[in-house]
Amino acid sequence: MIVLNRTRNIIISISVVLLLIIIVSASTYAYFAGTTDEHNVGTDSGELDVVYNISENITGVSLSPVNGREDGIESVAVAKLNTGSVPGLFNLYITPTTIDGLAISALIWEVDIVDKDGNIIDTFSGNFEDATVNTAIKVVDGYELTYDDTTFNIYIWLNGNLLDESISNKKFTAKITADTVDITGGF
């Protein structure tokens, strides 16, 4: 009787192991059969490939009160997707590196987004009232790039009409940076 129970236990153990092997094999096959071959995922595949150029950072500027952005500081960034790139979003930042006494609402930034034909498609604006040194301010958030050049005209000025205090001997410097994010996400 003991031999019969032992044989039966061995047969049950072998059956359970074989059943587990079948389940794992079937699951593995189903996973690989349902997964796309990443080397052949269609026309929307690839990497984010963006080229951009920023004309200059803003360094050592003693600002004078002016009436409008045309009399302030200007910088330009140009960005586009390279041929074959996946769709991408463009972010643009102004990071004050010196804001000596100028973290005020009268210090204003504005960004015009201009298409390849010179048309302004959008404008974003704000001020430096809550700005701190070396903390980036996102001035363009998630603009969808195309394969044509898009120009980002960046203006910074001290609006004399909004000043209610003296700003003599105050300096402002900043770096302008950008990054991109692919729309499709990683795979």
Short mmCIF file of N, CA and C in Angstrom, two decimals:
data_model
loop_
_atom_site.label_atom_id
_atom_site.label_comp_id
_atom_site.label_asym_id
_atom_site.label_seq_id
_atom_site.Cartn_x
_atom_site.Cartn_y
_atom_site.Cartn_z
N MET A 1 0.82 -1.18 0.00
CA MET A 1 0.00 0.00 0.00
C MET A 1 0.87 1.26 0.00
N ILE A 2 1.99 1.18 0.70
CA ILE A 2 2.89 2.32 0.77
C ILE A 2 3.50 2.58 -0.60
N VAL A 3 3.83 1.54 -1.35
CA VAL A 3 4.40 1.69 -2.68
C VAL A 3 3.39 2.32 -3.62
N LEU A 4 2.15 1.92 -3.51
CA LEU A 4 1.09 2.45 -4.36
C LEU A 4 0.88 3.95 -4.09
N ASN A 5 0.88 4.36 -2.84
CA ASN A 5 0.73 5.80 -2.49
C ASN A 5 1.92 6.61 -2.98
N ARG A 6 3.12 6.01 -2.84
CA ARG A 6 4.31 6.70 -3.28
C ARG A 6 4.30 6.88 -4.80
N THR A 7 3.91 5.86 -5.52
CA THR A 7 3.83 5.92 -6.98
C THR A 7 2.78 6.96 -7.40
N ARG A 8 1.67 6.94 -6.73
CA ARG A 8 0.61 7.90 -7.04
C ARG A 8 1.09 9.34 -6.78
N ASN A 9 1.81 9.59 -5.70
CA ASN A 9 2.34 10.92 -5.38
C ASN A 9 3.36 11.37 -6.43
N ILE A 10 4.19 10.44 -6.89
CA ILE A 10 5.17 10.77 -7.92
C ILE A 10 4.47 11.13 -9.23
N ILE A 11 3.45 10.38 -9.59
CA ILE A 11 2.69 10.65 -10.82
C ILE A 11 1.99 12.00 -10.72
N ILE A 12 1.42 12.33 -9.58
CA ILE A 12 0.75 13.62 -9.39
C ILE A 12 1.78 14.74 -9.46
N SER A 13 2.94 14.58 -8.83
CA SER A 13 3.99 15.60 -8.86
C SER A 13 4.48 15.85 -10.28
N ILE A 14 4.72 14.76 -11.03
CA ILE A 14 5.16 14.90 -12.41
C ILE A 14 4.09 15.59 -13.24
N SER A 15 2.84 15.27 -13.02
CA SER A 15 1.73 15.89 -13.76
C SER A 15 1.66 17.38 -13.47
N VAL A 16 1.84 17.77 -12.21
CA VAL A 16 1.78 19.19 -11.83
C VAL A 16 2.94 19.95 -12.49
N VAL A 17 4.13 19.36 -12.48
CA VAL A 17 5.29 20.01 -13.10
C VAL A 17 5.07 20.17 -14.59
N LEU A 18 4.58 19.12 -15.27
CA LEU A 18 4.30 19.21 -16.70
C LEU A 18 3.24 20.26 -17.00
N LEU A 19 2.21 20.32 -16.18
CA LEU A 19 1.15 21.32 -16.36
C LEU A 19 1.71 22.74 -16.21
N LEU A 20 2.59 22.96 -15.23
CA LEU A 20 3.22 24.28 -15.07
C LEU A 20 4.09 24.63 -16.27
N ILE A 21 4.83 23.66 -16.80
CA ILE A 21 5.66 23.90 -17.98
C ILE A 21 4.79 24.29 -19.17
N ILE A 22 3.67 23.63 -19.33
CA ILE A 22 2.75 23.94 -20.44
C ILE A 22 2.17 25.35 -20.28
N ILE A 23 1.79 25.71 -19.06
CA ILE A 23 1.21 27.04 -18.81
C ILE A 23 2.25 28.13 -19.08
N VAL A 24 3.48 27.96 -18.57
CA VAL A 24 4.53 28.95 -18.79
C VAL A 24 4.86 29.06 -20.28
N SER A 25 4.95 27.94 -20.96
CA SER A 25 5.25 27.97 -22.40
C SER A 25 4.15 28.67 -23.18
N ALA A 26 2.91 28.38 -22.88
CA ALA A 26 1.78 29.01 -23.57
C ALA A 26 1.76 30.52 -23.31
N SER A 27 2.03 30.92 -22.07
CA SER A 27 2.05 32.35 -21.73
C SER A 27 3.18 33.06 -22.46
N THR A 28 4.33 32.44 -22.50
CA THR A 28 5.48 33.03 -23.20
C THR A 28 5.18 33.18 -24.69
N TYR A 29 4.61 32.16 -25.29
CA TYR A 29 4.26 32.23 -26.70
C TYR A 29 3.24 33.34 -26.95
N ALA A 30 2.23 33.44 -26.11
CA ALA A 30 1.20 34.47 -26.27
C ALA A 30 1.81 35.87 -26.15
N TYR A 31 2.75 36.03 -25.22
CA TYR A 31 3.40 37.33 -25.04
C TYR A 31 4.17 37.72 -26.30
N PHE A 32 5.00 36.81 -26.80
CA PHE A 32 5.81 37.15 -27.96
C PHE A 32 4.97 37.25 -29.24
N ALA A 33 3.90 36.50 -29.33
CA ALA A 33 3.03 36.60 -30.50
C ALA A 33 2.29 37.94 -30.51
N GLY A 34 2.00 38.49 -29.33
CA GLY A 34 1.27 39.75 -29.23
C GLY A 34 2.16 40.97 -29.21
N THR A 35 3.47 40.82 -29.17
CA THR A 35 4.41 41.93 -29.12
C THR A 35 4.87 42.27 -30.53
N THR A 36 4.90 43.58 -30.84
CA THR A 36 5.34 44.03 -32.16
C THR A 36 6.86 43.96 -32.23
N ASP A 37 7.36 43.55 -33.36
CA ASP A 37 8.79 43.55 -33.60
C ASP A 37 9.24 45.01 -33.71
N GLU A 38 10.08 45.48 -32.77
CA GLU A 38 10.42 46.90 -32.73
C GLU A 38 11.22 47.38 -33.93
N HIS A 39 11.74 46.49 -34.73
CA HIS A 39 12.45 46.91 -35.93
C HIS A 39 11.51 47.11 -37.11
N ASN A 40 10.26 46.85 -36.93
CA ASN A 40 9.30 46.98 -38.02
C ASN A 40 7.95 47.42 -37.45
N VAL A 41 7.93 48.62 -36.85
CA VAL A 41 6.70 49.07 -36.22
C VAL A 41 5.94 50.09 -37.05
N GLY A 42 6.27 50.24 -38.30
CA GLY A 42 5.48 51.10 -39.17
C GLY A 42 6.08 52.49 -39.34
N THR A 43 5.31 53.37 -39.96
CA THR A 43 5.82 54.68 -40.34
C THR A 43 5.95 55.63 -39.17
N ASP A 44 5.30 55.38 -38.04
CA ASP A 44 5.39 56.30 -36.90
C ASP A 44 6.50 55.91 -35.94
N SER A 45 7.39 55.05 -36.38
CA SER A 45 8.46 54.61 -35.49
C SER A 45 9.68 55.49 -35.65
N GLY A 46 10.62 55.34 -34.77
CA GLY A 46 11.87 56.08 -34.87
C GLY A 46 12.15 56.85 -33.61
N GLU A 47 13.11 57.74 -33.73
CA GLU A 47 13.52 58.53 -32.59
C GLU A 47 13.18 60.00 -32.82
N LEU A 48 13.08 60.71 -31.72
CA LEU A 48 12.88 62.15 -31.79
C LEU A 48 14.19 62.78 -32.25
N ASP A 49 14.15 63.52 -33.33
CA ASP A 49 15.34 64.13 -33.90
C ASP A 49 15.02 65.59 -34.21
N VAL A 50 15.46 66.48 -33.33
CA VAL A 50 15.13 67.90 -33.42
C VAL A 50 16.43 68.69 -33.53
N VAL A 51 16.39 69.71 -34.35
CA VAL A 51 17.52 70.65 -34.41
C VAL A 51 16.99 72.00 -33.94
N TYR A 52 17.72 72.62 -33.02
CA TYR A 52 17.34 73.97 -32.61
C TYR A 52 18.58 74.79 -32.34
N ASN A 53 18.41 76.10 -32.47
CA ASN A 53 19.50 77.03 -32.27
C ASN A 53 18.96 78.23 -31.50
N ILE A 54 19.68 78.62 -30.47
CA ILE A 54 19.31 79.80 -29.69
C ILE A 54 20.38 80.85 -29.94
N SER A 55 19.95 82.05 -30.36
CA SER A 55 20.91 83.06 -30.81
C SER A 55 21.87 83.51 -29.72
N GLU A 56 21.38 83.75 -28.52
CA GLU A 56 22.28 84.22 -27.47
C GLU A 56 21.60 84.18 -26.12
N ASN A 57 22.42 84.09 -25.10
CA ASN A 57 21.94 84.26 -23.74
C ASN A 57 22.02 85.73 -23.40
N ILE A 58 21.40 86.12 -22.34
CA ILE A 58 21.33 87.52 -21.95
C ILE A 58 22.33 87.71 -20.82
N THR A 59 23.38 88.45 -21.06
CA THR A 59 24.45 88.58 -20.06
C THR A 59 24.76 90.03 -19.75
N GLY A 60 25.00 90.31 -18.48
CA GLY A 60 25.47 91.62 -18.02
C GLY A 60 24.64 92.80 -18.44
N VAL A 61 23.34 92.70 -18.35
CA VAL A 61 22.48 93.76 -18.87
C VAL A 61 21.99 94.65 -17.73
N SER A 62 22.27 95.94 -17.86
CA SER A 62 21.66 96.93 -16.98
C SER A 62 20.43 97.42 -17.73
N LEU A 63 19.29 97.12 -17.20
CA LEU A 63 18.04 97.46 -17.89
C LEU A 63 17.60 98.89 -17.56
N SER A 64 17.08 99.54 -18.56
CA SER A 64 16.47 100.86 -18.39
C SER A 64 14.99 100.71 -18.64
N PRO A 65 14.17 101.48 -17.95
CA PRO A 65 12.73 101.41 -18.20
C PRO A 65 12.41 101.84 -19.63
N VAL A 66 11.54 101.06 -20.27
CA VAL A 66 11.11 101.36 -21.64
C VAL A 66 9.60 101.24 -21.72
N ASN A 67 9.04 101.64 -22.87
CA ASN A 67 7.59 101.59 -23.04
C ASN A 67 7.09 100.28 -23.65
N GLY A 68 7.96 99.54 -24.33
CA GLY A 68 7.50 98.32 -24.98
C GLY A 68 8.64 97.36 -25.25
N ARG A 69 8.28 96.20 -25.67
CA ARG A 69 9.25 95.12 -25.86
C ARG A 69 10.28 95.42 -26.95
N GLU A 70 9.92 96.25 -27.93
CA GLU A 70 10.83 96.56 -29.02
C GLU A 70 12.08 97.26 -28.53
N ASP A 71 12.01 97.92 -27.36
CA ASP A 71 13.15 98.66 -26.81
C ASP A 71 13.90 97.86 -25.75
N GLY A 72 13.49 96.61 -25.53
CA GLY A 72 14.14 95.78 -24.52
C GLY A 72 15.18 94.85 -25.12
N ILE A 73 15.33 93.70 -24.54
CA ILE A 73 16.30 92.69 -24.97
C ILE A 73 15.57 91.67 -25.82
N GLU A 74 16.24 91.21 -26.88
CA GLU A 74 15.61 90.21 -27.75
C GLU A 74 16.58 89.06 -27.99
N SER A 75 16.05 87.85 -27.98
CA SER A 75 16.80 86.66 -28.35
C SER A 75 15.90 85.83 -29.25
N VAL A 76 16.49 84.95 -30.02
CA VAL A 76 15.72 84.14 -30.97
C VAL A 76 16.13 82.69 -30.86
N ALA A 77 15.13 81.81 -30.85
CA ALA A 77 15.37 80.36 -30.94
C ALA A 77 14.64 79.86 -32.17
N VAL A 78 15.26 78.96 -32.91
CA VAL A 78 14.64 78.36 -34.09
C VAL A 78 14.70 76.85 -33.90
N ALA A 79 13.58 76.16 -34.14
CA ALA A 79 13.54 74.71 -33.95
C ALA A 79 12.71 74.05 -35.04
N LYS A 80 13.05 72.79 -35.34
CA LYS A 80 12.26 72.00 -36.28
C LYS A 80 12.60 70.53 -36.08
N LEU A 81 11.69 69.68 -36.55
CA LEU A 81 11.95 68.24 -36.58
C LEU A 81 12.80 67.92 -37.79
N ASN A 82 13.74 67.03 -37.65
CA ASN A 82 14.48 66.54 -38.80
C ASN A 82 13.65 65.48 -39.52
N THR A 83 13.92 65.29 -40.80
CA THR A 83 13.21 64.30 -41.59
C THR A 83 13.33 62.93 -40.93
N GLY A 84 12.21 62.23 -40.80
CA GLY A 84 12.19 60.90 -40.21
C GLY A 84 11.97 60.88 -38.71
N SER A 85 11.91 62.05 -38.08
CA SER A 85 11.72 62.11 -36.64
C SER A 85 10.28 61.79 -36.27
N VAL A 86 10.10 61.23 -35.08
CA VAL A 86 8.75 61.10 -34.54
C VAL A 86 8.28 62.49 -34.13
N PRO A 87 6.98 62.71 -33.98
CA PRO A 87 6.48 64.02 -33.55
C PRO A 87 7.06 64.40 -32.18
N GLY A 88 7.29 65.69 -31.99
CA GLY A 88 7.89 66.14 -30.74
C GLY A 88 7.32 67.45 -30.24
N LEU A 89 7.41 67.63 -28.93
CA LEU A 89 6.99 68.86 -28.28
C LEU A 89 8.22 69.63 -27.84
N PHE A 90 8.18 70.95 -28.00
CA PHE A 90 9.31 71.83 -27.71
C PHE A 90 8.99 72.67 -26.48
N ASN A 91 9.92 72.72 -25.55
CA ASN A 91 9.80 73.56 -24.36
C ASN A 91 10.95 74.56 -24.36
N LEU A 92 10.64 75.78 -23.95
CA LEU A 92 11.64 76.84 -23.92
C LEU A 92 11.65 77.46 -22.53
N TYR A 93 12.86 77.74 -22.00
CA TYR A 93 13.01 78.23 -20.64
C TYR A 93 13.88 79.48 -20.60
N ILE A 94 13.57 80.37 -19.66
CA ILE A 94 14.46 81.47 -19.30
C ILE A 94 14.86 81.22 -17.85
N THR A 95 16.16 81.15 -17.61
CA THR A 95 16.67 80.92 -16.27
C THR A 95 17.49 82.14 -15.85
N PRO A 96 16.97 82.97 -14.93
CA PRO A 96 17.75 84.12 -14.47
C PRO A 96 19.02 83.64 -13.74
N THR A 97 20.16 84.17 -14.14
CA THR A 97 21.40 83.86 -13.44
C THR A 97 21.80 85.03 -12.54
N THR A 98 21.27 86.21 -12.83
CA THR A 98 21.37 87.37 -11.95
C THR A 98 20.04 88.11 -12.07
N ILE A 99 19.42 88.40 -10.95
CA ILE A 99 18.16 89.14 -10.99
C ILE A 99 18.14 90.12 -9.82
N ASP A 100 19.27 90.79 -9.65
CA ASP A 100 19.54 91.71 -8.55
C ASP A 100 18.44 92.77 -8.41
N GLY A 101 17.51 92.55 -7.50
CA GLY A 101 16.45 93.52 -7.23
C GLY A 101 15.43 93.66 -8.34
N LEU A 102 15.45 92.75 -9.32
CA LEU A 102 14.52 92.89 -10.45
C LEU A 102 13.48 91.76 -10.50
N ALA A 103 13.30 91.06 -9.41
CA ALA A 103 12.22 90.06 -9.34
C ALA A 103 10.92 90.83 -9.05
N ILE A 104 10.49 91.56 -10.07
CA ILE A 104 9.33 92.45 -9.93
C ILE A 104 8.40 92.24 -11.12
N SER A 105 7.16 92.66 -10.97
CA SER A 105 6.18 92.47 -12.04
C SER A 105 6.45 93.36 -13.25
N ALA A 106 7.26 94.41 -13.08
CA ALA A 106 7.57 95.31 -14.19
C ALA A 106 8.59 94.71 -15.16
N LEU A 107 9.32 93.68 -14.74
CA LEU A 107 10.26 92.99 -15.63
C LEU A 107 9.46 91.88 -16.33
N ILE A 108 9.28 92.04 -17.61
CA ILE A 108 8.33 91.23 -18.38
C ILE A 108 9.06 90.40 -19.43
N TRP A 109 8.56 89.19 -19.67
CA TRP A 109 9.03 88.37 -20.79
C TRP A 109 7.84 88.10 -21.71
N GLU A 110 8.15 87.94 -22.98
CA GLU A 110 7.12 87.61 -23.96
C GLU A 110 7.77 86.78 -25.06
N VAL A 111 7.07 85.78 -25.55
CA VAL A 111 7.57 84.92 -26.62
C VAL A 111 6.52 84.87 -27.72
N ASP A 112 6.95 85.24 -28.94
CA ASP A 112 6.10 85.07 -30.13
C ASP A 112 6.55 83.81 -30.84
N ILE A 113 5.61 82.96 -31.21
CA ILE A 113 5.92 81.79 -32.03
C ILE A 113 5.54 82.14 -33.46
N VAL A 114 6.53 82.05 -34.35
CA VAL A 114 6.36 82.51 -35.72
C VAL A 114 6.59 81.34 -36.67
N ASP A 115 5.66 81.14 -37.62
CA ASP A 115 5.80 80.03 -38.57
C ASP A 115 6.76 80.39 -39.70
N LYS A 116 6.97 79.44 -40.61
CA LYS A 116 7.95 79.62 -41.70
C LYS A 116 7.60 80.78 -42.62
N ASP A 117 6.33 81.19 -42.65
CA ASP A 117 5.91 82.30 -43.50
C ASP A 117 5.96 83.65 -42.79
N GLY A 118 6.41 83.66 -41.54
CA GLY A 118 6.52 84.90 -40.79
C GLY A 118 5.27 85.29 -40.03
N ASN A 119 4.29 84.42 -39.97
CA ASN A 119 3.04 84.71 -39.26
C ASN A 119 3.17 84.33 -37.79
N ILE A 120 2.74 85.22 -36.90
CA ILE A 120 2.73 84.90 -35.47
C ILE A 120 1.56 83.96 -35.21
N ILE A 121 1.89 82.77 -34.70
CA ILE A 121 0.82 81.78 -34.44
C ILE A 121 0.37 81.81 -32.99
N ASP A 122 1.24 82.22 -32.10
CA ASP A 122 0.87 82.27 -30.69
C ASP A 122 1.83 83.19 -29.95
N THR A 123 1.38 83.73 -28.83
CA THR A 123 2.21 84.58 -27.98
C THR A 123 1.99 84.17 -26.54
N PHE A 124 3.08 84.05 -25.80
CA PHE A 124 3.03 83.75 -24.37
C PHE A 124 3.74 84.88 -23.65
N SER A 125 3.25 85.24 -22.45
CA SER A 125 3.90 86.32 -21.71
C SER A 125 3.78 86.09 -20.21
N GLY A 126 4.62 86.76 -19.49
CA GLY A 126 4.62 86.69 -18.03
C GLY A 126 5.61 87.69 -17.49
N ASN A 127 5.89 87.59 -16.20
CA ASN A 127 6.87 88.50 -15.61
C ASN A 127 7.79 87.73 -14.67
N PHE A 128 8.73 88.45 -14.10
CA PHE A 128 9.75 87.83 -13.25
C PHE A 128 9.48 88.09 -11.76
N GLU A 129 8.25 88.42 -11.42
CA GLU A 129 7.92 88.78 -10.04
C GLU A 129 8.31 87.69 -9.04
N ASP A 130 8.10 86.44 -9.36
CA ASP A 130 8.42 85.34 -8.45
C ASP A 130 9.70 84.62 -8.83
N ALA A 131 10.50 85.22 -9.71
CA ALA A 131 11.70 84.56 -10.21
C ALA A 131 12.79 84.51 -9.15
N THR A 132 13.57 83.42 -9.20
CA THR A 132 14.73 83.29 -8.34
C THR A 132 15.92 82.87 -9.20
N VAL A 133 17.09 83.16 -8.72
CA VAL A 133 18.31 82.85 -9.45
C VAL A 133 18.42 81.35 -9.67
N ASN A 134 18.81 80.98 -10.89
CA ASN A 134 19.04 79.59 -11.31
C ASN A 134 17.81 78.69 -11.25
N THR A 135 16.63 79.29 -11.29
CA THR A 135 15.39 78.51 -11.36
C THR A 135 14.73 78.83 -12.70
N ALA A 136 14.58 77.80 -13.52
CA ALA A 136 14.04 77.98 -14.88
C ALA A 136 12.57 78.37 -14.84
N ILE A 137 12.22 79.26 -15.75
CA ILE A 137 10.83 79.64 -15.98
C ILE A 137 10.46 79.09 -17.35
N LYS A 138 9.46 78.22 -17.39
CA LYS A 138 9.04 77.64 -18.67
C LYS A 138 8.18 78.66 -19.39
N VAL A 139 8.69 79.19 -20.51
CA VAL A 139 7.98 80.23 -21.24
C VAL A 139 7.24 79.68 -22.46
N VAL A 140 7.62 78.51 -22.93
CA VAL A 140 6.87 77.79 -23.96
C VAL A 140 6.75 76.36 -23.46
N ASP A 141 5.51 75.89 -23.38
CA ASP A 141 5.26 74.58 -22.79
C ASP A 141 4.60 73.65 -23.80
N GLY A 142 5.37 72.74 -24.35
CA GLY A 142 4.83 71.68 -25.20
C GLY A 142 4.33 72.14 -26.55
N TYR A 143 5.08 72.99 -27.25
CA TYR A 143 4.68 73.39 -28.60
C TYR A 143 5.02 72.25 -29.57
N GLU A 144 4.04 71.84 -30.36
CA GLU A 144 4.26 70.73 -31.29
C GLU A 144 5.02 71.21 -32.52
N LEU A 145 6.22 70.68 -32.68
CA LEU A 145 7.08 71.08 -33.79
C LEU A 145 6.64 70.45 -35.10
N THR A 146 7.07 71.07 -36.21
CA THR A 146 6.84 70.53 -37.54
C THR A 146 8.22 70.34 -38.20
N TYR A 147 8.20 69.91 -39.46
CA TYR A 147 9.44 69.72 -40.19
C TYR A 147 9.97 71.03 -40.78
N ASP A 148 9.22 72.13 -40.63
CA ASP A 148 9.64 73.45 -41.07
C ASP A 148 10.18 74.23 -39.87
N ASP A 149 11.05 75.19 -40.13
CA ASP A 149 11.57 76.03 -39.06
C ASP A 149 10.43 76.77 -38.37
N THR A 150 10.44 76.74 -37.05
CA THR A 150 9.56 77.57 -36.24
C THR A 150 10.46 78.49 -35.44
N THR A 151 10.16 79.78 -35.46
CA THR A 151 10.97 80.78 -34.77
C THR A 151 10.27 81.19 -33.48
N PHE A 152 11.05 81.29 -32.43
CA PHE A 152 10.55 81.73 -31.13
C PHE A 152 11.28 83.03 -30.80
N ASN A 153 10.59 84.17 -30.97
CA ASN A 153 11.16 85.48 -30.66
C ASN A 153 10.93 85.75 -29.18
N ILE A 154 12.02 85.93 -28.44
CA ILE A 154 11.96 86.09 -26.99
C ILE A 154 12.30 87.54 -26.65
N TYR A 155 11.40 88.19 -25.93
CA TYR A 155 11.58 89.59 -25.54
C TYR A 155 11.58 89.70 -24.03
N ILE A 156 12.48 90.51 -23.51
CA ILE A 156 12.50 90.82 -22.08
C ILE A 156 12.68 92.33 -21.96
N TRP A 157 11.83 92.96 -21.16
CA TRP A 157 11.94 94.41 -21.00
C TRP A 157 11.42 94.84 -19.64
N LEU A 158 11.88 95.99 -19.25
CA LEU A 158 11.47 96.61 -17.99
C LEU A 158 10.44 97.67 -18.32
N ASN A 159 9.19 97.38 -18.04
CA ASN A 159 8.08 98.26 -18.40
C ASN A 159 8.07 99.47 -17.46
N GLY A 160 8.48 100.62 -18.01
CA GLY A 160 8.53 101.85 -17.22
C GLY A 160 7.19 102.27 -16.68
N ASN A 161 6.10 101.90 -17.35
CA ASN A 161 4.76 102.28 -16.90
C ASN A 161 4.34 101.53 -15.64
N LEU A 162 5.00 100.41 -15.33
CA LEU A 162 4.64 99.61 -14.16
C LEU A 162 5.58 99.80 -12.97
N LEU A 163 6.62 100.61 -13.15
CA LEU A 163 7.60 100.81 -12.07
C LEU A 163 7.06 101.73 -11.00
N ASP A 164 7.25 101.32 -9.76
CA ASP A 164 6.87 102.19 -8.66
C ASP A 164 8.02 102.33 -7.66
N GLU A 165 9.23 101.92 -8.10
CA GLU A 165 10.40 102.02 -7.25
C GLU A 165 11.64 102.25 -8.12
N SER A 166 12.70 102.69 -7.52
CA SER A 166 13.94 102.94 -8.25
C SER A 166 14.62 101.62 -8.60
N ILE A 167 15.16 101.56 -9.78
CA ILE A 167 15.84 100.34 -10.21
C ILE A 167 17.28 100.64 -10.62
N SER A 168 17.84 101.75 -10.16
CA SER A 168 19.20 102.10 -10.57
C SER A 168 20.20 101.07 -10.06
N ASN A 169 21.20 100.82 -10.90
CA ASN A 169 22.28 99.87 -10.62
C ASN A 169 21.81 98.42 -10.45
N LYS A 170 20.71 98.06 -11.03
CA LYS A 170 20.22 96.68 -10.98
C LYS A 170 20.64 95.96 -12.25
N LYS A 171 21.03 94.71 -12.11
CA LYS A 171 21.46 93.93 -13.28
C LYS A 171 20.59 92.70 -13.44
N PHE A 172 20.48 92.30 -14.70
CA PHE A 172 19.73 91.09 -15.04
C PHE A 172 20.54 90.30 -16.05
N THR A 173 20.75 89.02 -15.79
CA THR A 173 21.33 88.10 -16.77
C THR A 173 20.52 86.82 -16.74
N ALA A 174 20.50 86.14 -17.86
CA ALA A 174 19.71 84.90 -17.95
C ALA A 174 20.28 84.01 -19.03
N LYS A 175 20.02 82.73 -18.90
CA LYS A 175 20.33 81.81 -19.98
C LYS A 175 19.01 81.29 -20.54
N ILE A 176 19.01 81.06 -21.82
CA ILE A 176 17.82 80.55 -22.49
C ILE A 176 18.14 79.14 -22.94
N THR A 177 17.30 78.20 -22.53
CA THR A 177 17.51 76.79 -22.85
C THR A 177 16.23 76.18 -23.40
N ALA A 178 16.37 75.00 -23.95
CA ALA A 178 15.21 74.31 -24.53
C ALA A 178 15.38 72.82 -24.34
N ASP A 179 14.27 72.12 -24.39
CA ASP A 179 14.30 70.66 -24.47
C ASP A 179 13.10 70.19 -25.26
N THR A 180 13.12 68.92 -25.60
CA THR A 180 12.04 68.34 -26.41
C THR A 180 11.60 67.03 -25.79
N VAL A 181 10.36 66.66 -26.08
CA VAL A 181 9.79 65.41 -25.62
C VAL A 181 9.06 64.79 -26.80
N ASP A 182 9.25 63.49 -27.02
CA ASP A 182 8.50 62.88 -28.12
C ASP A 182 7.05 62.67 -27.71
N ILE A 183 6.18 62.84 -28.67
CA ILE A 183 4.74 62.73 -28.42
C ILE A 183 4.31 61.29 -28.23
N THR A 184 4.94 60.38 -28.97
CA THR A 184 4.52 58.99 -28.96
C THR A 184 4.95 58.24 -27.72
N GLY A 185 5.88 58.78 -26.96
CA GLY A 185 6.39 58.09 -25.78
C GLY A 185 7.43 57.06 -26.19
N GLY A 186 8.11 56.56 -25.21
CA GLY A 186 9.16 55.57 -25.48
C GLY A 186 8.61 54.18 -25.66
N PHE A 187 9.41 53.33 -26.28
CA PHE A 187 9.02 51.92 -26.39
C PHE A 187 10.21 51.05 -26.18
#
